C-alpha positions as a Markdown table, in Angstrom:
| # | Residue | x | y | z |
|---|---|---|---|---|
| 1 | Met | 102.2 | 116.3 | 99.4 |
| 2 | Ala | 99.3 | 119.4 | 99.5 |
| 3 | Cys | 97.7 | 117.2 | 102.4 |
| 4 | Ala | 101.5 | 117.9 | 104.0 |
| 5 | Gly | 101.1 | 121.1 | 103.3 |
| 6 | Gly | 97.7 | 121.6 | 104.8 |
| 7 | Met | 98.3 | 119.7 | 108.0 |
| 8 | Val | 100.9 | 123.0 | 108.3 |
| 9 | Met | 99.2 | 126.0 | 107.2 |
| 10 | Leu | 95.9 | 124.1 | 108.8 |
| 11 | Asp | 98.4 | 124.6 | 112.5 |
| 12 | Gln | 98.0 | 128.3 | 111.9 |
| 13 | Thr | 94.5 | 129.0 | 111.7 |
| 14 | Val | 93.0 | 125.4 | 113.5 |
| 15 | Val | 93.5 | 127.0 | 116.5 |
| 16 | Ala | 92.5 | 130.1 | 116.3 |
| 17 | Ile | 89.4 | 129.0 | 117.1 |
| 18 | Ala | 89.9 | 127.2 | 120.4 |
| 19 | Leu | 92.0 | 130.0 | 121.6 |
| 20 | Asp | 88.9 | 131.1 | 123.9 |
| 21 | Pro | 88.0 | 128.0 | 125.0 |
| 22 | Met | 91.9 | 127.2 | 125.4 |
| 23 | Ala | 92.7 | 130.4 | 127.6 |
| 24 | Ala | 90.0 | 130.0 | 129.7 |
| 25 | Gly | 90.8 | 127.0 | 130.8 |
| 26 | Leu | 94.5 | 126.6 | 131.0 |
| 27 | Gly | 94.1 | 129.7 | 133.1 |
| 28 | Leu | 96.1 | 131.7 | 130.2 |
| 29 | Thr | 96.3 | 135.6 | 129.7 |
| 30 | Thr | 96.0 | 137.9 | 126.5 |
| 31 | Phe | 99.6 | 137.5 | 126.1 |
| 32 | Val | 100.5 | 133.8 | 125.5 |
| 33 | Met | 97.1 | 133.4 | 124.0 |
| 34 | His | 98.2 | 135.6 | 120.6 |
| 35 | Gly | 101.6 | 133.3 | 122.0 |
| 36 | Val | 100.2 | 130.0 | 121.2 |
| 37 | Val | 100.2 | 130.7 | 117.4 |
| 38 | Leu | 103.1 | 133.2 | 117.9 |
| 39 | Val | 105.5 | 131.1 | 118.0 |
| 40 | Tyr | 104.4 | 128.1 | 115.9 |
| 41 | Val | 105.0 | 130.4 | 113.3 |
| 42 | Leu | 108.2 | 132.6 | 114.6 |
| 43 | Ser | 109.7 | 129.0 | 115.0 |
| 44 | Leu | 108.7 | 128.1 | 111.9 |
| 45 | Ser | 110.3 | 130.3 | 110.0 |
| 46 | Ala | 113.0 | 130.4 | 111.8 |
| 47 | Phe | 113.8 | 126.8 | 111.3 |
| 48 | Ala | 113.2 | 126.4 | 107.7 |
| 49 | Pro | 116.5 | 126.8 | 106.8 |
| 50 | Val | 117.8 | 124.6 | 108.8 |
| 51 | Gly | 115.3 | 122.0 | 106.9 |
| 52 | Gly | 116.5 | 122.9 | 103.4 |
| 53 | Met | 120.0 | 121.9 | 105.4 |
| 54 | Thr | 118.9 | 118.9 | 107.0 |
| 55 | Ala | 117.2 | 118.2 | 103.0 |
| 56 | Arg | 120.3 | 118.3 | 101.2 |
| 57 | Arg | 122.3 | 116.2 | 104.0 |
| 58 | Phe | 120.5 | 113.6 | 104.2 |
| 59 | Gly | 118.0 | 113.9 | 101.4 |
| 60 | Leu | 114.6 | 114.3 | 100.6 |
| 61 | Val | 111.9 | 112.2 | 101.8 |
| 62 | Arg | 114.1 | 111.2 | 104.8 |
| 63 | Thr | 114.7 | 114.6 | 106.5 |
| 64 | Phe | 110.1 | 114.7 | 104.8 |
| 65 | Arg | 109.9 | 111.5 | 107.4 |
| 66 | Leu | 111.7 | 113.5 | 110.2 |
| 67 | Gly | 109.6 | 116.3 | 109.9 |
| 68 | Thr | 106.3 | 114.3 | 109.6 |
| 69 | Val | 106.6 | 112.6 | 112.9 |
| 70 | Leu | 108.6 | 115.5 | 114.6 |
| 71 | Phe | 104.9 | 117.6 | 114.4 |
| 72 | Ala | 102.5 | 114.3 | 115.2 |
| 73 | Val | 104.7 | 114.5 | 118.6 |
| 74 | Ala | 104.3 | 117.7 | 119.1 |
| 75 | Ser | 100.8 | 118.0 | 118.8 |
| 76 | Gly | 99.8 | 114.9 | 120.6 |
| 77 | Val | 101.6 | 116.6 | 123.6 |
| 78 | Cys | 100.9 | 119.4 | 123.6 |
| 79 | Gly | 96.6 | 118.0 | 122.8 |
| 80 | Leu | 98.2 | 117.0 | 126.9 |
| 81 | Thr | 99.2 | 120.3 | 128.1 |
| 82 | Pro | 98.3 | 119.8 | 132.0 |
| 83 | Ala | 96.0 | 122.5 | 133.4 |
| 84 | Gly | 98.1 | 125.2 | 136.5 |
| 85 | Ala | 101.1 | 127.2 | 136.6 |
| 86 | Ala | 103.5 | 125.4 | 134.5 |
| 87 | Ala | 100.9 | 125.6 | 131.3 |
| 88 | Ala | 101.8 | 128.4 | 129.3 |
| 89 | Pro | 105.6 | 127.5 | 129.2 |
| 90 | Phe | 104.5 | 123.7 | 128.8 |
| 91 | Val | 102.4 | 123.9 | 126.0 |
| 92 | Leu | 104.5 | 127.8 | 124.3 |
| 93 | Val | 107.6 | 125.2 | 124.1 |
| 94 | Met | 105.3 | 122.5 | 122.4 |
| 95 | Arg | 104.2 | 125.1 | 119.5 |
| 96 | Ala | 107.6 | 125.6 | 119.1 |
| 97 | Val | 109.2 | 122.5 | 119.1 |
| 98 | Gln | 105.6 | 122.2 | 115.7 |
| 99 | Gly | 106.8 | 125.1 | 114.7 |
| 100 | Val | 110.4 | 122.4 | 114.3 |
| 101 | Gly | 108.5 | 119.6 | 112.6 |
| 102 | Ala | 107.2 | 122.0 | 109.9 |
| 103 | Ala | 110.1 | 123.3 | 109.0 |
| 104 | Leu | 111.4 | 120.2 | 108.3 |
| 105 | Met | 108.3 | 119.7 | 105.0 |
| 106 | Leu | 107.5 | 122.5 | 103.7 |
| 107 | Pro | 111.3 | 123.4 | 101.7 |
| 108 | Val | 111.2 | 120.3 | 100.5 |
| 109 | Ala | 107.6 | 119.8 | 99.7 |
| 110 | Thr | 108.3 | 122.5 | 97.0 |
| 111 | Thr | 111.2 | 121.9 | 96.1 |
| 112 | Val | 109.4 | 118.5 | 94.9 |
| 113 | Ile | 106.6 | 119.5 | 93.1 |
| 114 | Thr | 109.6 | 122.1 | 91.3 |
| 115 | Asp | 111.4 | 118.6 | 90.3 |
| 116 | Val | 108.9 | 116.4 | 89.0 |
| 117 | Tyr | 106.3 | 118.5 | 86.6 |
| 118 | Asp | 107.8 | 120.3 | 83.6 |
| 119 | Glu | 108.2 | 124.3 | 82.6 |
| 120 | Arg | 104.5 | 123.7 | 81.3 |
| 121 | Asp | 102.8 | 121.4 | 83.6 |
| 122 | Arg | 104.6 | 123.4 | 86.5 |
| 123 | Gly | 102.0 | 126.4 | 86.6 |
| 124 | Arg | 99.1 | 124.7 | 87.3 |
| 125 | Ala | 100.8 | 122.4 | 89.7 |
| 126 | Leu | 102.3 | 124.4 | 91.7 |
| 127 | Ala | 98.8 | 126.4 | 92.3 |
| 128 | Leu | 96.9 | 122.9 | 93.1 |
| 129 | Tyr | 99.4 | 122.6 | 95.8 |
| 130 | Ala | 99.0 | 126.0 | 97.5 |
| 131 | Gly | 95.6 | 126.1 | 96.6 |
| 132 | Leu | 95.0 | 122.6 | 98.5 |
| 133 | Ala | 96.7 | 123.8 | 101.7 |
| 134 | Gln | 94.7 | 127.0 | 101.2 |
| 135 | Val | 91.5 | 125.1 | 101.6 |
| 136 | Phe | 93.3 | 123.4 | 104.8 |
| 137 | Phe | 94.4 | 127.5 | 106.2 |
| 138 | Val | 91.0 | 128.6 | 105.4 |
| 139 | Met | 88.9 | 125.4 | 106.8 |
| 140 | Gly | 90.6 | 125.5 | 110.6 |
| 141 | Pro | 87.8 | 128.0 | 112.1 |
| 142 | Val | 85.3 | 126.1 | 110.6 |
| 143 | Val | 87.6 | 121.9 | 111.5 |
| 144 | Gly | 88.9 | 123.4 | 115.3 |
| 145 | Ala | 84.8 | 125.4 | 115.5 |
| 146 | Val | 82.9 | 121.6 | 115.5 |
| 147 | Leu | 86.2 | 119.8 | 116.9 |
| 148 | Thr | 86.1 | 122.2 | 120.0 |
| 149 | Gln | 82.5 | 121.9 | 120.9 |
| 150 | Leu | 82.2 | 117.9 | 119.8 |
| 151 | Leu | 85.6 | 117.4 | 121.1 |
| 152 | Gly | 86.9 | 119.7 | 123.0 |
| 153 | Trp | 90.5 | 122.2 | 122.3 |
| 154 | Arg | 92.8 | 120.0 | 123.3 |
| 155 | Ser | 91.3 | 117.7 | 119.9 |
| 156 | Val | 92.6 | 120.5 | 117.8 |
| 157 | Phe | 96.1 | 118.9 | 118.6 |
| 158 | Leu | 95.4 | 115.4 | 119.2 |
| 159 | Leu | 93.6 | 114.9 | 115.5 |
| 160 | Asn | 97.6 | 115.6 | 113.1 |
| 161 | Val | 98.2 | 112.6 | 114.6 |
| 162 | Pro | 95.6 | 110.6 | 112.4 |
| 163 | Val | 96.8 | 113.2 | 109.6 |
| 164 | Ala | 100.6 | 112.6 | 109.7 |
| 165 | Ala | 99.9 | 109.0 | 109.7 |
| 166 | Ala | 98.3 | 108.9 | 106.3 |
| 167 | Ile | 100.7 | 111.2 | 105.0 |
| 168 | Leu | 103.6 | 109.0 | 105.6 |
| 169 | Trp | 101.9 | 106.2 | 103.8 |
| 170 | Leu | 101.5 | 108.8 | 101.0 |
| 171 | Ile | 104.5 | 109.1 | 100.8 |
| 172 | Ala | 105.7 | 105.9 | 100.8 |
| 173 | Arg | 103.1 | 105.2 | 98.8 |
| 174 | Ala | 105.3 | 107.8 | 96.1 |
| 175 | Arg | 108.6 | 106.3 | 95.4 |
| 176 | Leu | 110.3 | 109.5 | 94.5 |
| 177 | Thr | 113.4 | 108.7 | 92.7 |
| 178 | Gly | 116.2 | 110.5 | 94.4 |
| 179 | Gly | 114.3 | 111.7 | 96.6 |
| 180 | Glu | 117.2 | 109.7 | 99.7 |
| 181 | Glu | 119.9 | 111.7 | 97.8 |
| 182 | Ala | 122.0 | 113.3 | 100.2 |
| 183 | Glu | 125.4 | 115.6 | 99.8 |
| 184 | Ser | 127.9 | 115.3 | 102.1 |
| 185 | Gly | 129.6 | 117.4 | 104.7 |
| 186 | Ala | 129.1 | 118.3 | 108.4 |
| 187 | Leu | 126.5 | 119.9 | 109.3 |
| 188 | Thr | 127.0 | 124.1 | 110.7 |
| 189 | Ala | 125.2 | 125.4 | 113.4 |
| 190 | Ile | 127.0 | 128.7 | 114.4 |
| 191 | Gln | 124.8 | 129.6 | 111.2 |
| 192 | Pro | 121.4 | 128.2 | 112.3 |
| 193 | Leu | 121.6 | 129.6 | 115.6 |
| 194 | Val | 121.9 | 133.3 | 115.4 |
| 195 | Val | 119.8 | 133.0 | 113.1 |
| 196 | Ile | 117.0 | 131.3 | 115.0 |
| 197 | Phe | 118.3 | 134.0 | 117.8 |
| 198 | Ser | 118.1 | 136.8 | 116.3 |
| 199 | Leu | 114.3 | 136.7 | 114.4 |
| 200 | Gly | 113.0 | 135.4 | 118.2 |
| 201 | Val | 114.2 | 138.3 | 119.8 |
| 202 | Leu | 113.3 | 140.5 | 117.1 |
| 203 | Val | 110.1 | 139.5 | 116.8 |
| 204 | Leu | 109.0 | 139.8 | 120.8 |
| 205 | Gly | 109.6 | 142.9 | 121.7 |
| 206 | Leu | 108.1 | 144.4 | 118.4 |
| 207 | Tyr | 105.4 | 142.4 | 119.7 |
| 208 | Gln | 106.5 | 144.0 | 123.5 |
| 209 | Cys | 105.6 | 147.5 | 121.9 |
| 210 | Gly | 102.7 | 147.1 | 122.8 |
| 211 | Gly | 102.3 | 144.3 | 124.9 |
| 212 | Ala | 103.7 | 144.9 | 129.1 |
| 213 | Trp | 106.8 | 145.8 | 128.6 |
| 214 | Gly | 105.7 | 149.0 | 126.2 |
| 215 | Phe | 107.4 | 150.7 | 123.8 |
| 216 | Thr | 109.4 | 153.0 | 125.4 |
| 217 | Asp | 110.7 | 150.8 | 128.3 |
| 218 | Leu | 114.0 | 149.5 | 128.5 |
| 219 | Arg | 113.2 | 145.9 | 127.5 |
| 220 | Thr | 111.8 | 146.8 | 124.2 |
| 221 | Ile | 115.3 | 148.8 | 122.8 |
| 222 | Thr | 116.7 | 146.5 | 124.4 |
| 223 | Ala | 115.2 | 143.5 | 122.7 |
| 224 | Leu | 115.0 | 145.0 | 119.2 |
| 225 | Ala | 118.5 | 146.1 | 119.2 |
| 226 | Thr | 119.9 | 143.3 | 119.7 |
| 227 | Gly | 117.9 | 142.0 | 117.8 |
| 228 | Ala | 118.6 | 143.6 | 114.7 |
| 229 | Leu | 122.7 | 143.3 | 115.8 |
| 230 | Ala | 122.0 | 139.4 | 115.6 |
| 231 | Leu | 120.5 | 139.5 | 112.5 |
| 232 | Ala | 123.7 | 141.9 | 110.8 |
| 233 | Leu | 125.9 | 139.3 | 111.9 |
| 234 | Ala | 123.9 | 135.9 | 111.0 |
| 235 | Val | 123.1 | 138.1 | 106.6 |
| 236 | Arg | 127.4 | 138.2 | 107.5 |
| 237 | Leu | 128.2 | 134.8 | 107.8 |
| 238 | Val | 126.1 | 133.2 | 106.1 |
| 239 | Leu | 127.2 | 135.0 | 103.2 |
| 240 | Arg | 130.4 | 134.5 | 104.1 |
| 241 | Ser | 130.1 | 131.2 | 104.9 |
| 242 | Arg | 130.7 | 128.7 | 101.5 |
| 243 | Gln | 128.0 | 126.1 | 102.9 |
| 244 | Pro | 125.4 | 129.0 | 103.7 |
| 245 | Leu | 122.8 | 128.1 | 105.2 |
| 246 | Leu | 120.3 | 130.1 | 102.8 |
| 247 | Asp | 121.6 | 131.1 | 99.2 |
| 248 | Leu | 121.1 | 135.0 | 100.4 |
| 249 | Arg | 122.6 | 135.9 | 96.7 |
| 250 | Leu | 119.6 | 134.2 | 95.9 |
| 251 | Leu | 118.7 | 137.4 | 96.3 |
| 252 | Gly | 120.4 | 139.7 | 93.8 |
| 253 | Ile | 118.0 | 137.8 | 91.1 |
| 254 | Arg | 116.1 | 140.8 | 90.6 |
| 255 | Pro | 111.9 | 138.6 | 89.7 |
| 256 | Tyr | 112.9 | 136.2 | 92.6 |
| 257 | Ala | 113.8 | 139.1 | 95.2 |
| 258 | Val | 109.9 | 141.4 | 94.1 |
| 259 | Ala | 108.7 | 137.5 | 94.4 |
| 260 | Val | 109.5 | 136.8 | 97.9 |
| 261 | Ala | 108.7 | 139.9 | 99.0 |
| 262 | Leu | 105.3 | 140.9 | 98.1 |
| 263 | Thr | 104.8 | 136.6 | 98.9 |
| 264 | Phe | 106.4 | 138.5 | 102.5 |
| 265 | Leu | 104.2 | 140.9 | 102.7 |
| 266 | Val | 100.5 | 138.7 | 101.5 |
| 267 | Gln | 101.5 | 136.5 | 104.5 |
| 268 | Ala | 101.2 | 138.9 | 107.4 |
| 269 | Pro | 97.2 | 140.3 | 106.9 |
| 270 | Gln | 96.3 | 136.5 | 105.5 |
| 271 | Leu | 97.2 | 135.7 | 109.6 |
| 272 | Ile | 96.2 | 139.2 | 110.9 |
| 273 | Val | 92.6 | 139.0 | 109.9 |
| 274 | Leu | 92.0 | 135.0 | 110.5 |
| 275 | Val | 93.1 | 135.4 | 113.3 |
| 276 | His | 91.7 | 138.5 | 115.1 |
| 277 | Gly | 88.7 | 138.1 | 112.7 |
| 278 | Thr | 87.7 | 134.4 | 114.9 |
| 279 | Leu | 88.5 | 136.5 | 118.2 |
| 280 | Phe | 86.6 | 139.2 | 117.2 |
| 281 | Leu | 83.2 | 137.0 | 116.6 |
| 282 | Arg | 84.3 | 135.2 | 119.6 |
| 283 | Gln | 84.5 | 137.9 | 122.2 |
| 284 | Ala | 83.0 | 140.9 | 120.7 |
| 285 | Met | 80.0 | 139.6 | 119.3 |
| 286 | His | 80.2 | 136.1 | 121.5 |
| 287 | Leu | 78.6 | 133.6 | 119.3 |
| 288 | Pro | 78.8 | 130.4 | 120.0 |
| 289 | Leu | 82.0 | 127.8 | 118.8 |
| 290 | Leu | 80.6 | 126.2 | 115.8 |
| 291 | Thr | 78.4 | 129.8 | 114.7 |
| 292 | Thr | 81.6 | 131.7 | 114.3 |
| 293 | Gly | 83.5 | 129.0 | 112.7 |
| 294 | Leu | 80.2 | 129.1 | 110.1 |
| 295 | Cys | 80.8 | 132.1 | 109.8 |
| 296 | Leu | 84.1 | 132.6 | 108.6 |
| 297 | Leu | 82.7 | 130.7 | 105.0 |
| 298 | Pro | 83.1 | 133.3 | 102.9 |
| 299 | Leu | 86.3 | 134.3 | 104.2 |
| 300 | Val | 86.7 | 130.9 | 103.6 |
| 301 | Val | 85.4 | 130.5 | 100.5 |
| 302 | Ser | 86.8 | 132.7 | 98.4 |
| 303 | Leu | 89.9 | 132.5 | 99.5 |
| 304 | Ala | 89.4 | 128.9 | 98.5 |
| 305 | Val | 88.5 | 129.8 | 94.8 |
| 306 | Gly | 91.2 | 132.7 | 94.9 |
| 307 | Thr | 94.4 | 131.1 | 95.1 |
| 308 | Phe | 92.8 | 128.4 | 92.7 |
| 309 | Ser | 91.4 | 130.5 | 90.1 |
| 310 | Ser | 95.5 | 132.1 | 89.9 |
| 311 | Gly | 97.5 | 130.1 | 87.9 |
| 312 | His | 94.4 | 129.8 | 85.3 |
| 313 | Leu | 94.8 | 133.8 | 85.0 |
| 314 | Leu | 98.6 | 134.0 | 85.1 |
| 315 | Asp | 98.6 | 130.9 | 82.6 |
| 316 | Arg | 95.6 | 132.5 | 80.4 |
| 317 | Ser | 97.6 | 136.1 | 80.6 |
| 318 | Gly | 101.3 | 135.4 | 80.3 |
| 319 | Ser | 101.9 | 138.0 | 83.6 |
| 320 | Ile | 102.0 | 138.0 | 87.2 |
| 321 | Arg | 100.6 | 141.3 | 86.9 |
| 322 | Val | 97.1 | 139.7 | 86.1 |
| 323 | Pro | 96.9 | 138.1 | 89.3 |
| 324 | Val | 99.3 | 139.9 | 91.5 |
| 325 | Leu | 98.5 | 144.0 | 91.2 |
| 326 | Leu | 94.6 | 143.2 | 90.6 |
| 327 | Gly | 94.3 | 140.0 | 93.7 |
| 328 | Leu | 96.2 | 142.3 | 96.5 |
| 329 | Ala | 93.8 | 146.0 | 94.7 |
| 330 | Thr | 90.6 | 143.5 | 95.5 |
| 331 | Ala | 91.8 | 142.3 | 99.5 |
| 332 | Thr | 92.2 | 146.4 | 100.4 |
| 333 | Val | 89.2 | 147.5 | 100.0 |
| 334 | Gly | 87.9 | 143.9 | 101.0 |
| 335 | Ala | 90.1 | 144.8 | 104.2 |
| 336 | Ala | 89.0 | 148.2 | 104.3 |
| 337 | Leu | 85.4 | 147.4 | 105.2 |
| 338 | Trp | 85.6 | 144.9 | 106.9 |
| 339 | Thr | 87.7 | 146.7 | 108.8 |
| 340 | Leu | 85.0 | 149.6 | 109.1 |
| 341 | Ala | 81.9 | 147.0 | 109.6 |
| 342 | Leu | 83.3 | 146.3 | 113.1 |
| 343 | Pro | 82.5 | 148.8 | 115.0 |
| 344 | Ser | 78.3 | 147.8 | 114.2 |
| 345 | Arg | 78.9 | 144.2 | 115.1 |
| 346 | Glu | 76.4 | 143.5 | 112.7 |
| 347 | Tyr | 78.3 | 140.3 | 110.7 |
| 348 | Val | 75.9 | 141.5 | 107.7 |
| 349 | Trp | 78.4 | 143.6 | 107.1 |
| 350 | Gln | 81.9 | 142.5 | 107.6 |
| 351 | Val | 80.2 | 139.8 | 104.5 |
| 352 | Pro | 81.5 | 142.0 | 101.8 |
| 353 | Gly | 84.9 | 143.4 | 103.5 |
| 354 | Met | 85.1 | 139.9 | 104.7 |
| 355 | Val | 84.4 | 137.4 | 100.7 |
| 356 | Leu | 86.9 | 140.2 | 99.3 |
| 357 | Ala | 89.8 | 140.1 | 101.6 |
| 358 | Gly | 89.1 | 136.6 | 101.6 |
| 359 | Leu | 89.8 | 136.7 | 97.0 |
| 360 | Gly | 91.9 | 139.2 | 96.5 |
| 361 | Met | 94.3 | 136.8 | 99.0 |
| 362 | Gly | 94.2 | 134.4 | 97.6 |
| 363 | Leu | 94.1 | 135.2 | 93.9 |
| 364 | Pro | 98.3 | 136.5 | 94.5 |
| 365 | Val | 100.7 | 133.0 | 96.0 |
| 366 | Pro | 100.3 | 130.8 | 93.6 |
| 367 | Ala | 101.6 | 132.6 | 91.0 |
| 368 | Leu | 104.1 | 134.3 | 92.7 |
| 369 | Ser | 105.3 | 130.9 | 93.7 |
| 370 | Ala | 105.3 | 130.0 | 90.0 |
| 371 | Glu | 106.8 | 132.8 | 89.0 |
| 372 | Leu | 109.9 | 133.0 | 92.3 |
| 373 | Met | 110.4 | 129.7 | 90.8 |
| 374 | Arg | 110.7 | 130.4 | 87.1 |
| 375 | Ala | 113.1 | 133.3 | 87.8 |
| 376 | Val | 116.0 | 130.8 | 89.5 |
| 377 | Pro | 118.6 | 128.5 | 87.4 |
| 378 | Glu | 117.6 | 124.6 | 87.8 |
| 379 | Asp | 120.3 | 124.4 | 89.8 |
| 380 | Lys | 119.3 | 126.3 | 92.7 |
| 381 | Arg | 115.5 | 125.9 | 93.8 |
| 382 | Ala | 115.5 | 124.3 | 96.1 |
| 383 | Asp | 118.3 | 126.7 | 97.7 |
| 384 | Ala | 114.9 | 129.3 | 95.9 |
| 385 | Ser | 112.4 | 127.1 | 98.4 |
| 386 | Val | 113.5 | 127.3 | 101.3 |
| 387 | Leu | 113.7 | 131.0 | 101.0 |
| 388 | Arg | 110.4 | 131.8 | 99.9 |
| 389 | Gln | 110.0 | 129.4 | 103.0 |
| 390 | Thr | 111.6 | 131.3 | 105.3 |
| 391 | Leu | 110.9 | 134.4 | 104.1 |
| 392 | Arg | 106.9 | 134.1 | 103.9 |
| 393 | Gln | 106.2 | 132.8 | 107.4 |
| 394 | Leu | 108.6 | 135.3 | 109.4 |
| 395 | Gly | 106.1 | 137.6 | 107.3 |
| 396 | Gly | 103.2 | 135.6 | 109.2 |
| 397 | Ala | 105.1 | 136.0 | 112.8 |
| 398 | Val | 106.4 | 139.7 | 112.2 |
| 399 | Gly | 102.5 | 140.4 | 110.4 |
| 400 | Leu | 100.8 | 138.8 | 113.8 |
| 401 | Ala | 103.5 | 140.7 | 115.9 |
| 402 | Thr | 102.5 | 143.7 | 115.0 |
| 403 | Ala | 99.3 | 143.3 | 115.0 |
| 404 | Gly | 99.5 | 142.0 | 118.9 |
| 405 | Ala | 101.0 | 144.5 | 119.7 |
| 406 | Val | 98.0 | 147.2 | 118.4 |
| 407 | Val | 96.0 | 145.7 | 120.2 |
| 408 | Leu | 97.3 | 144.8 | 123.3 |
| 409 | Ala | 98.5 | 148.3 | 123.1 |
| 410 | Ala | 94.1 | 148.9 | 122.3 |
| 411 | Asn | 93.4 | 146.6 | 124.7 |
| 412 | Ala | 95.0 | 147.9 | 128.3 |
| 413 | Glu | 91.2 | 148.0 | 129.8 |
| 414 | Ala | 91.3 | 144.3 | 129.7 |
| 415 | Ala | 94.7 | 144.1 | 131.2 |
| 416 | Asp | 93.8 | 141.9 | 133.6 |
| 417 | Glu | 91.0 | 139.6 | 132.4 |
| 418 | Ala | 92.3 | 136.9 | 131.2 |
| 419 | Gly | 92.7 | 136.0 | 127.8 |
| 420 | Ile | 90.6 | 138.8 | 126.3 |
| 421 | Val | 90.4 | 140.7 | 123.8 |
| 422 | Thr | 88.0 | 144.2 | 123.9 |
| 423 | Ala | 85.5 | 145.1 | 120.6 |
| 424 | Thr | 87.4 | 148.0 | 120.6 |
| 425 | Ala | 90.5 | 146.6 | 120.4 |
| 426 | Ala | 90.0 | 144.1 | 117.8 |
| 427 | Pro | 89.4 | 146.7 | 114.9 |
| 428 | Ala | 93.2 | 147.7 | 115.6 |
| 429 | Gly | 94.9 | 144.4 | 114.6 |
| 430 | Phe | 92.3 | 144.9 | 111.1 |
| 431 | Met | 93.3 | 148.7 | 110.7 |
| 432 | Val | 97.8 | 146.9 | 110.2 |
| 433 | Ala | 96.3 | 144.2 | 108.2 |
| 434 | Ser | 95.1 | 147.2 | 105.8 |
| 435 | Cys | 97.7 | 149.0 | 105.4 |
| 436 | Val | 100.5 | 146.1 | 104.9 |
| 437 | Leu | 98.3 | 144.9 | 102.0 |
| 438 | Gly | 98.4 | 149.0 | 100.3 |
| 439 | Ala | 102.1 | 149.1 | 100.9 |
| 440 | Ala | 101.9 | 146.1 | 98.9 |
| 441 | Leu | 99.8 | 147.2 | 95.8 |
| 442 | Leu | 101.7 | 149.8 | 96.0 |
| 443 | Phe | 105.6 | 147.9 | 95.9 |
| 444 | Ala | 104.0 | 145.9 | 93.1 |
| 445 | Ala | 102.3 | 148.4 | 92.0 |
| 446 | Val | 106.3 | 149.7 | 90.7 |
| 447 | Met | 108.3 | 146.8 | 91.1 |
| 448 | Leu | 106.3 | 144.2 | 89.2 |
| 449 | His | 106.6 | 144.0 | 85.0 |
| 450 | Gly | 105.6 | 141.1 | 82.6 |
| 451 | Thr | 107.1 | 137.9 | 82.9 |
| 452 | Ala | 108.8 | 137.0 | 79.4 |
| 453 | Arg | 106.2 | 134.1 | 79.1 |
| 454 | Pro | 103.8 | 133.4 | 76.5 |
| 455 | Pro | 99.6 | 133.2 | 77.3 |
| 456 | Val | 98.7 | 130.2 | 77.2 |
| 457 | Arg | 95.6 | 130.1 | 74.5 |
């Protein structure tokens, strides 16, 4: 399960290092370059509830295998994207299909781990799963740099094909019990269609606030209004359905709702700093591919350390407040320091901010995962996992779209240059990340209470 989660998370960031040569090779605009990452994350968040519905109907293992195959095929096709006028729509469609495959895999992974481990070991197991997935997530720029330098940008997509084959072999070896159990009943189409449409239109409108349309453009206003109305309709359909796509009533459980909201808020800045940090090193500081990947190692290592330390802090303290508040405070300071260091274009001044931001953003997520699973009844954990995964990935999509809109607005001087983000525009994205982390810290300080679990002595 960790390998699967790692592959899905890796694909959000391994592409970041390849965006610059990919845009140059295919003639992609800055708008499409952002879209290569954004479409994948948005598709993943929009289809995550469909993945949960499919798992209930056809069984965990069948759904997991289908998602793995779909993800691998779409990845391979992305690596074969032809140059020319059709390149942009071709790669964006394939990235969306990749997101669908990922959406069939991730909800299953957390559910399987929750079912296999008992209450005492579940915190460490989920922390290990999240930690290994996080290592893949943050190693993306380094892996992408090596592959792109040696084999070209297409290799970052083709890599997923052998990895998916290994995952299918591992899932066969695991011999899960109960993984093929399925519920009877027909799949509903109207709920997923309305959810997918609403999220897609909302994020498009949000991104175009700083893009070609502009904030006051009628198209932007129409997209935001239409998306909001469609989302309200989707919520109404889900709440009134006998077979809801998402069990939104789980948000009535206060500890679960708080944990999910914080997961949403943490995912947004994490993706922002990785994507825009990579682009800043490449395009503003003009570093070579391999050097760029190596320069991100302070962020990589500290994020991994923070993630692996989360379960230990939670088990030792017995309170979710310790890893979450400590992590968010550290991340807020780190992101602010990193933002302040960018205008100098001196790498050495960026390192302290990288380390603090990575360490801080790594601490909250595993602890929040364990807390939200502890807060819901056992028979609702699968639904809780799907809702969490949906909102977590949506946080990344909304965060990246917001930062992208701000960067595009500040990037007007390079609007006619394909795939170029100026040195003055990149810090604007980091300011968005710092503000979101600060808001998350304030929210956590007010809303979080200690858990009832006793500390481990």
